[in-house]
Coordinates of C-alpha atoms in Angstrom, one line a residue:
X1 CA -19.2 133.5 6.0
X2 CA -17.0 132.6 3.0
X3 CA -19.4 129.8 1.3
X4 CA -21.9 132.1 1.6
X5 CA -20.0 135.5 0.5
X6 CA -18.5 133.1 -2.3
X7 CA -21.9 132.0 -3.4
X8 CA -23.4 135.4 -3.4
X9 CA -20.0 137.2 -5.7
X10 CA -20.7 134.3 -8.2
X11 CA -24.1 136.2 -8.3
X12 CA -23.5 139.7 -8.4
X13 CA -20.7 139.0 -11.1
X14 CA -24.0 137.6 -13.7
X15 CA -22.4 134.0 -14.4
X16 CA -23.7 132.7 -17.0
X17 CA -24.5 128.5 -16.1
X18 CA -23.8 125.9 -18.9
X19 CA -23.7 123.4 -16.2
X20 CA -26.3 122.1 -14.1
X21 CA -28.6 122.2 -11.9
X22 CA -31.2 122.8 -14.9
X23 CA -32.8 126.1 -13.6
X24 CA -29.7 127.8 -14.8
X25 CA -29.4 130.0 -11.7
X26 CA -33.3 130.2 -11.1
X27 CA -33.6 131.6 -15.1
X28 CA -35.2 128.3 -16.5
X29 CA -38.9 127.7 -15.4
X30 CA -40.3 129.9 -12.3
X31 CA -38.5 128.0 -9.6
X32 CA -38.9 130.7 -7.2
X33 CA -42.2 130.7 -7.2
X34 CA -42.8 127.6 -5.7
X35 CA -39.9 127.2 -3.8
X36 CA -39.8 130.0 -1.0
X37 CA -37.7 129.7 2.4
X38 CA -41.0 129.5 4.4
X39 CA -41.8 126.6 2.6
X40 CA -39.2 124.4 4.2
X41 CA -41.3 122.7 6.6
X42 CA -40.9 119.2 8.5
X43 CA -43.1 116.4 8.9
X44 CA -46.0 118.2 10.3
X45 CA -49.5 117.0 10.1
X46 CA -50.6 117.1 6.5
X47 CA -46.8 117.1 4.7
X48 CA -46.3 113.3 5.2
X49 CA -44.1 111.1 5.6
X50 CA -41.5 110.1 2.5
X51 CA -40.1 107.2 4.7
X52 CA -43.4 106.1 4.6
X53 CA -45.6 108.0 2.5
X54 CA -49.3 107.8 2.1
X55 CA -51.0 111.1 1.8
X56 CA -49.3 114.3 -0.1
X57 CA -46.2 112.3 -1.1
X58 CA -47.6 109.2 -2.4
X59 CA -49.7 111.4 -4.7
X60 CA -46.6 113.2 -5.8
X61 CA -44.8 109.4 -6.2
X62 CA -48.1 108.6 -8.0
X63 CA -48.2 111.9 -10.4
X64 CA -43.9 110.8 -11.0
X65 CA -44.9 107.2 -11.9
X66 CA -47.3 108.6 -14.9
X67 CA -44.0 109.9 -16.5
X68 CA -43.8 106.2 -18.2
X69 CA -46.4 103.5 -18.0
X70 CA -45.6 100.3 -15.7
X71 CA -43.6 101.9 -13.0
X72 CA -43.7 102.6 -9.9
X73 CA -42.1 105.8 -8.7
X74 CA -40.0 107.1 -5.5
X75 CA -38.7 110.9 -5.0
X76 CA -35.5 111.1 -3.5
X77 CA -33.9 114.3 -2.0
X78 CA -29.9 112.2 -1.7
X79 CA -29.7 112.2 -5.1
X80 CA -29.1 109.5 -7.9
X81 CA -26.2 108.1 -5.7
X82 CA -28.7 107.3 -3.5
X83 CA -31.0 105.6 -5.7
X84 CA -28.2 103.6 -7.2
X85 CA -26.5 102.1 -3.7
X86 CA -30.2 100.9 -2.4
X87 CA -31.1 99.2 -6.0
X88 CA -27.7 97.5 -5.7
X89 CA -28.1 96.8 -2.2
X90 CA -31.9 95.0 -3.2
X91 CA -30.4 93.2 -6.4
X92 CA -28.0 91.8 -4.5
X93 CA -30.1 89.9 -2.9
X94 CA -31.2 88.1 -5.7
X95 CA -28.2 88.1 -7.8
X96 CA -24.2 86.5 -7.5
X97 CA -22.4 88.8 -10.1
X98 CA -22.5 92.5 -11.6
X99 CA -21.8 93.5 -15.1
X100 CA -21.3 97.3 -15.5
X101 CA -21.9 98.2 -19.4
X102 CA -19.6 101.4 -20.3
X103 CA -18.0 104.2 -18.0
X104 CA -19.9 104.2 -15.0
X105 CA -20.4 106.5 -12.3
X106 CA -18.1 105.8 -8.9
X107 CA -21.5 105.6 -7.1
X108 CA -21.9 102.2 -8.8
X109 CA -18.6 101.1 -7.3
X110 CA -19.1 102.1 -4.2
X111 CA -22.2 100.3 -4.0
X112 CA -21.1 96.9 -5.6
X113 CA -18.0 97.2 -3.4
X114 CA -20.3 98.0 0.0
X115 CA -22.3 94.7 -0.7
X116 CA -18.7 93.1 -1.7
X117 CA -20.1 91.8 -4.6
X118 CA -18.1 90.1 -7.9
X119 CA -18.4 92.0 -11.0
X120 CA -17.0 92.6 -14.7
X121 CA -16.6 95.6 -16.6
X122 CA -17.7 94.7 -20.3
X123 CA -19.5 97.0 -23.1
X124 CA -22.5 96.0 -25.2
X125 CA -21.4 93.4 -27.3
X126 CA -20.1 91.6 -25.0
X127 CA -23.1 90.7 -23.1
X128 CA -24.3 88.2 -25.6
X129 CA -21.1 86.3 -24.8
X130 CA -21.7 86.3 -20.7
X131 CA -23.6 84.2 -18.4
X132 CA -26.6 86.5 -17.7
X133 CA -28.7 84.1 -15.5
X134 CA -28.6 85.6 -11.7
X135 CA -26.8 88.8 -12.7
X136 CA -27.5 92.1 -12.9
X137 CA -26.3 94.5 -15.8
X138 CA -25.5 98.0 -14.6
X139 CA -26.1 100.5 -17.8
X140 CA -24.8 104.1 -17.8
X141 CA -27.5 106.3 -20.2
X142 CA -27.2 108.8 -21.1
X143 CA -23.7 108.9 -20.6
X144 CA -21.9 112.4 -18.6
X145 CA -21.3 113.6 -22.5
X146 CA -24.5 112.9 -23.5
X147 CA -24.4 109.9 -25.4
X148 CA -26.8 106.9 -25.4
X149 CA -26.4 103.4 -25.6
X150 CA -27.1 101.9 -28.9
X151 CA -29.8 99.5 -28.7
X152 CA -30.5 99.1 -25.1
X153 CA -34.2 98.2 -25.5
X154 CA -33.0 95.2 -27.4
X155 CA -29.8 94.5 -24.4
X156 CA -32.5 95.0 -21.8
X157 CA -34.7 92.6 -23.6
X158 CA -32.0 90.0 -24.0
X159 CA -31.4 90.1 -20.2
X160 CA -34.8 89.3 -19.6
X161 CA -35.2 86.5 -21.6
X162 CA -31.9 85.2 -19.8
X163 CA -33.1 85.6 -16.0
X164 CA -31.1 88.4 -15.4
X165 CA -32.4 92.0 -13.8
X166 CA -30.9 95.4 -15.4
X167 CA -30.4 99.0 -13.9
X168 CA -30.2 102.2 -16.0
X169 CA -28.1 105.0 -14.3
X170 CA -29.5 108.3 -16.5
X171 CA -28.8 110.3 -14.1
X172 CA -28.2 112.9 -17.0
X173 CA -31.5 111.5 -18.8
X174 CA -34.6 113.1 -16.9
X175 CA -35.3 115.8 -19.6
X176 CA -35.1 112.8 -22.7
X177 CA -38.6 112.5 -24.1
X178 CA -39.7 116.0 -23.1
X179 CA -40.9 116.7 -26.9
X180 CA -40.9 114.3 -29.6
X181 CA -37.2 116.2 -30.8
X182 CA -35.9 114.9 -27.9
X183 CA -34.8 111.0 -27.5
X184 CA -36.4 108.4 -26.2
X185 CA -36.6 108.5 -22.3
X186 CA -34.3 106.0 -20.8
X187 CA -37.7 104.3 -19.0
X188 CA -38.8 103.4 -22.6
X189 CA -36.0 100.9 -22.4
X190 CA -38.3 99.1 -19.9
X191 CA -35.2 98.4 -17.7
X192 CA -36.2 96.8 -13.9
X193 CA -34.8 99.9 -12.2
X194 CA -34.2 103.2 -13.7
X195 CA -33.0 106.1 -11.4
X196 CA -33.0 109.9 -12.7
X197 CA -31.4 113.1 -11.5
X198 CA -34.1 115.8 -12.3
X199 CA -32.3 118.3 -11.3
X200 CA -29.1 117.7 -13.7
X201 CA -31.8 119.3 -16.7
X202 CA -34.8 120.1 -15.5
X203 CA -35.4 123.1 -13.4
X204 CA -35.5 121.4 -10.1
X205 CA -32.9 121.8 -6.8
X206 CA -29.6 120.1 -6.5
X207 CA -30.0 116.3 -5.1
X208 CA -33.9 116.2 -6.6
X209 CA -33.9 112.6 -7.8
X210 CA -36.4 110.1 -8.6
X211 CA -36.3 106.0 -8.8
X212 CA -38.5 104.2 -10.9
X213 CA -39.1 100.6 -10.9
X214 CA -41.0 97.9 -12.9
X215 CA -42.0 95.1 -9.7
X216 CA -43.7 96.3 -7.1
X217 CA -41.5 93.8 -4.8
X218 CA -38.1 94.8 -5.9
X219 CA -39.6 98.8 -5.9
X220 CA -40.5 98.1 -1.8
X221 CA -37.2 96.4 -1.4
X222 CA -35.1 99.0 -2.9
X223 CA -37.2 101.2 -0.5
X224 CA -36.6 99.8 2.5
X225 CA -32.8 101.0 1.5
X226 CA -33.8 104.1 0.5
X227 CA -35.0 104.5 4.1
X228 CA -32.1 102.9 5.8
X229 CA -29.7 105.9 3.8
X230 CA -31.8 108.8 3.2
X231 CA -31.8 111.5 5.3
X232 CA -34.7 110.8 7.9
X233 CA -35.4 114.7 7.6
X234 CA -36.3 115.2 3.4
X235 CA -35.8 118.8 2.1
X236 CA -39.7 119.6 1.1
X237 CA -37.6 122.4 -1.0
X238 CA -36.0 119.9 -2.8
X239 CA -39.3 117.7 -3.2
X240 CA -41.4 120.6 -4.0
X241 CA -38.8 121.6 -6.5
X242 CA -39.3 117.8 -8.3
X243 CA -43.1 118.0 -8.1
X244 CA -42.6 121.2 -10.3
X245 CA -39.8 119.8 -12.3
X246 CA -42.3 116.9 -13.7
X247 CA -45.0 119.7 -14.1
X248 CA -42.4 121.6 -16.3
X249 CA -41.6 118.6 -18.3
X250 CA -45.3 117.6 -18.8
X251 CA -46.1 121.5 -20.3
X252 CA -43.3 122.2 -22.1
X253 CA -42.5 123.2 -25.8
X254 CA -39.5 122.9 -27.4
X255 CA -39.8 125.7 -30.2
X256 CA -37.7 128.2 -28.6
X257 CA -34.6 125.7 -27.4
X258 CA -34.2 124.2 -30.8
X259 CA -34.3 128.1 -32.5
X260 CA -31.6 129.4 -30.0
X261 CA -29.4 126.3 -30.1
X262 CA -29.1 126.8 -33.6
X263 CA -28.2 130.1 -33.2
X264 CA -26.0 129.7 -30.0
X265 CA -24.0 126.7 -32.7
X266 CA -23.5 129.7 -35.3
X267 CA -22.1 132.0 -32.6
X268 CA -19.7 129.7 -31.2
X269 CA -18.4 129.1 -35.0
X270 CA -18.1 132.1 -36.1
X271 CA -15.8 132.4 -33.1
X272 CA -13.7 129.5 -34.7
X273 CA -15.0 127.4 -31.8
X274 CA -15.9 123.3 -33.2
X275 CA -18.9 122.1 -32.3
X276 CA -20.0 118.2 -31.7
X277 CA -23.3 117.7 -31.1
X278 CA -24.3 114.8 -28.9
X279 CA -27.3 112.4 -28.7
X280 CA -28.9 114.5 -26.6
X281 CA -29.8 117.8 -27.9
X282 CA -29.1 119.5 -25.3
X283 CA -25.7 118.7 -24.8
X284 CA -22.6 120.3 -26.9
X285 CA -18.9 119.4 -26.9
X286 CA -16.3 122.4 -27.8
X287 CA -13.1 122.0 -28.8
X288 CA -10.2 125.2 -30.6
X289 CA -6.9 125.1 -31.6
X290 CA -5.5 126.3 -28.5
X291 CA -6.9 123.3 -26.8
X292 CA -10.2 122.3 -24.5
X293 CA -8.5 123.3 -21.0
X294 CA -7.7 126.6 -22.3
X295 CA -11.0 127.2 -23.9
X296 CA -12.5 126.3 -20.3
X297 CA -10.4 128.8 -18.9
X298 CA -11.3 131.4 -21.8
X299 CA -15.1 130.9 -20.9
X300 CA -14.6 131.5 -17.1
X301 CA -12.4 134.5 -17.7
X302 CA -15.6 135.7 -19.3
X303 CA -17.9 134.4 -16.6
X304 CA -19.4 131.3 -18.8
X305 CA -19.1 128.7 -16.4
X306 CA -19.3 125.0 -18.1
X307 CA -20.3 121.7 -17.1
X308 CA -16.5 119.9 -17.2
X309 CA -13.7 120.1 -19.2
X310 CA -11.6 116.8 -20.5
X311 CA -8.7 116.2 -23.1
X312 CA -12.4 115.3 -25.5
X313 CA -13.5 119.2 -25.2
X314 CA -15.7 121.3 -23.5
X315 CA -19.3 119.9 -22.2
X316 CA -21.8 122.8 -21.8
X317 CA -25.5 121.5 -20.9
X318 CA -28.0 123.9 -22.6
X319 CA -30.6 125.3 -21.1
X320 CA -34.0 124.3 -21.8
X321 CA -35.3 127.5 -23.0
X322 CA -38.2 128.2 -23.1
X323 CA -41.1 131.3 -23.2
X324 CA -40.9 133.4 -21.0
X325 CA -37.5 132.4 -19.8
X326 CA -34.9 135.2 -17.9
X327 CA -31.9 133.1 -19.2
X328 CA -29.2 135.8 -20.6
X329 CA -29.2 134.8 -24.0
X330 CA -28.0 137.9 -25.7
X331 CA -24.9 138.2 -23.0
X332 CA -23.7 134.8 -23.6
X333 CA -23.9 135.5 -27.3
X334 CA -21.7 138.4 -26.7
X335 CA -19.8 137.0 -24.8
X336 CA -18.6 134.5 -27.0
X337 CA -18.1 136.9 -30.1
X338 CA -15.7 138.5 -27.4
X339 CA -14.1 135.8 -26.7
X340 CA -9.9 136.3 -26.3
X341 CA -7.6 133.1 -25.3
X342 CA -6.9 133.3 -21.4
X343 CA -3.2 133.2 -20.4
X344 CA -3.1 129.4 -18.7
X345 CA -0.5 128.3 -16.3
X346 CA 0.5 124.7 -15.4
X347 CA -1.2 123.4 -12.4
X348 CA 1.1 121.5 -9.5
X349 CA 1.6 118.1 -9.9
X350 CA 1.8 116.1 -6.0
X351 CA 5.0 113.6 -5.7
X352 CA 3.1 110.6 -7.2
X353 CA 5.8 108.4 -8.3
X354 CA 5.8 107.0 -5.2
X355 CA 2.7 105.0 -6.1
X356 CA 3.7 103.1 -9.2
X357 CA 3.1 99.7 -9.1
X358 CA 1.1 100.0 -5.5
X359 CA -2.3 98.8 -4.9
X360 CA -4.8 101.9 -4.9
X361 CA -6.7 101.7 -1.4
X362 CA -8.7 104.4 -2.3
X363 CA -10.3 105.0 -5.9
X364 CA -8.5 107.7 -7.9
X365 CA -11.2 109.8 -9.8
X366 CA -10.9 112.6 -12.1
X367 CA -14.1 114.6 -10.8
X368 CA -16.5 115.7 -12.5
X369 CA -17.4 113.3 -14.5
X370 CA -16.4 110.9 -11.4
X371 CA -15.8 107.6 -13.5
X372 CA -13.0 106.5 -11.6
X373 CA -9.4 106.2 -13.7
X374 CA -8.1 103.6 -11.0
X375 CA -9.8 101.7 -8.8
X376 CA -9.4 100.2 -5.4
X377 CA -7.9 97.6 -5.5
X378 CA -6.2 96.9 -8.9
X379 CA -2.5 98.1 -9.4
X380 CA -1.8 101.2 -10.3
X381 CA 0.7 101.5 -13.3
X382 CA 2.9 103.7 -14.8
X383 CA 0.2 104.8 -17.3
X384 CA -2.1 105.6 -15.1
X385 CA -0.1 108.2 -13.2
X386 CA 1.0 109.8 -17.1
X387 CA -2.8 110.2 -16.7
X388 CA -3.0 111.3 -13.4
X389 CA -0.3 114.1 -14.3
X390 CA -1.8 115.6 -17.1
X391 CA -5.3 116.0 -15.2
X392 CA -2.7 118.1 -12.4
X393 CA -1.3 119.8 -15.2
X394 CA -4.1 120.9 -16.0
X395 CA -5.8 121.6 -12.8
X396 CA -8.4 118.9 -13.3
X397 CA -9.6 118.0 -9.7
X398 CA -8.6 114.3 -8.7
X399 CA -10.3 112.6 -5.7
X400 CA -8.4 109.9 -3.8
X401 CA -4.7 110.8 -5.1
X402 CA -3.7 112.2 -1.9
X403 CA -5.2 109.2 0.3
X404 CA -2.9 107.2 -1.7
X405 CA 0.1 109.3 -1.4
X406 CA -0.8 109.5 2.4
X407 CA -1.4 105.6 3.0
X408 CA 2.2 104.7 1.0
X409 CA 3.9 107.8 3.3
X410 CA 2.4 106.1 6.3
X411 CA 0.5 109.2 7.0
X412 CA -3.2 108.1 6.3
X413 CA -5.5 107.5 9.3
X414 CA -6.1 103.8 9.6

């Protein structure tokens, strides 16, 4: 029983969440009240079908849709990732080349390289230079940090008028638009396919996702792989949880969250803590002098738990507080004004030498965020494993290294 005696100490001890899923430890919204273990039903007479939905569901898909006029919507219980492999999977089938815009998630490289389709990495500007006819630009918006593309009505717009399709991953976008202090919802962009994670802000379970797409055609097609990779067995937790994540958004009022971030900013600099506001309101980065991993460290020695840490700063994602809300407020205030520098050590850094100048078989990705550093594929250099070494250092999790290590050892199973 350790996951669960792990899960239940992270409890008792009061954490306090900066990091998703946007309930904030069931203290955002009423989550609990409409998601109860004797809810978790199958596909009985009356619940539907989301493979094939035509009752109950397609009335929730048709309630998700009204979110933004002129799509057509799809909840999805396998998260984003899932949403992003099927509309890649569609798209390819009208399409001969991908352009990914920015730092995307691997998701989108596993699914371009599952289709083994061509494709180019380039940012914004760039795509007035390139050959958009039968392509399709992959955009990352809001980005893991919280920052929005510049323009991208007018990109999308372009790509258009040039015969090309476009997908928006804001996965970290669901919330944008809430209240008119928020930005613009990424599905303003008119994009053909936009997929969002609702539970990364909005109070809604882990893997609550929905896919919205302009053509009906491409929306069944992207369906049909949907169907072929989601779970033929849907969590009705995790779709009742969206269904009340979209009511939340509809209701709510942002007087409270933009009162307490100010105040939450004033704490954390009076405790000689910078503070860099994003695009999105309700993401901050933190940096001190002692430096961002040590600051992580200082905040979970506390029992603040944050969203990631990177050699930029500290991300926390705010909660969208609200009235009535349980959130701790006044603890993670004091918290902070409590705040002492934890004692770091140096984490262990794996015999990776061995892989200069080899091709990486398996992508190398600091996670989170999950943008991958190397990818499969392309050479790995000296540079990147400096990189790779100061992640170790400083215990920053990094998926695929030891595959690598393993495959140039001999020791990977083939």
């Amino acid at each position: 029983m350790s996951l669960i005696n792990k899960l239940k100490s992270f409890h008792i001890e009061g954490a306090v969440s900066m990091h998703v899923p946007g309930h904030k430890n069931n203290t955002i919204g009423k989550l609990s009240d409409v998601i109860k273990p004797g809810y978790d039903l199958t596909e009985i007479p009356g619940l539907d079908d989301l493979h094939d939905p035509a009752e109950v569901l397609d009335q929730l898909n048709a309630e998700l849709a009204q979110k933004s006029e002129g799509y057509h919507a799809q909840a999805m219980v396998n998260g984003t990732t899932n949403g992003i492999i099927s509309s890649i999977y569609a798209l390819n089938e009208k399409v001969s080349n991908f352009y990914i815009i920015g730092e995307a998630h691997k998701s989108v490289y596993h699914g371009i390289s599952l289709v083994n389709a061509a494709y180019t990495v380039i940012s914004a500007e760039e795509l007035y230079e390139s050959e958009l006819g039968s392509s399709c630009v992959i955009f990352t918006s809001p980005a893991y940090t919280g920052s929005l593309v510049k323009n991208i009505k007018q990109h999308i717009e372009y790509i258009r008028n040039n015969s090309g399709f476009s997908i928006i991953d804001a996965a970290h976008g669901a919330h944008l638009s809430i209240t008119e202090n928020f930005k613009e919802s990424l599905l303003l962009a008119e994009a053909d396919v936009v997929v969002e994670s609702y539970h990364k802000m909005l109070p809604a379970l882990t893997m609550a996702s929905v896919l919205f797409t302009k053509d009906i055609q491409l929306h069944q097609r992207i369906i049909h792989y949907i169907n072929h990779f989601e779970t033929s067995s849907p969590s009705y937790l995790v779709l009742a949880s969206i269904e009340y994540a979209q009511q939340f958004y509809n209701e709510y009022n942002d007087k409270i969250f933009f009162k307490k971030r100010a105040e939450l900013i004033h704490c954390l600099k009076e405790a000689e803590i910078e503070v860099a506001e994003q695009d999105d309101p309700a993401k901050l980065m933190l940096t001190w002098k002692r430096g961002a991993y040590n600051l992580e460290l200082s905040f979970r020695k506390t029992g603040i738990y944050s969203e990631m840490v990177t050699d930029e700063g500290v991300l926390w994602c705010l909660p969208l507080w609200h009235e009535g809300d349980s959130y701790p407020f006044k603890e993670l205030l004091h918290k902070i004004s409590k705040l002492t520098p934890a004692v770091s050590s140096e984490g262990t850094v794996k015999g990776i030498d061995i892989l200069e100048g080899k091709i990486c078989v398996a992508n190398i990705v600091p996670y989170p965020p999950g943008v991958p550093l190397v990818l499969k594929g392309t050479a790995i250099t000296e540079r990147d494993l400096k990189r790779v070494k100061h992640y170790q250092v400083n215990h920053v999790k990094i998926e695929g290294i030891q595959y690598n290590i393993n495959y140039y050892m001999n020791e990977a199973e083939l």
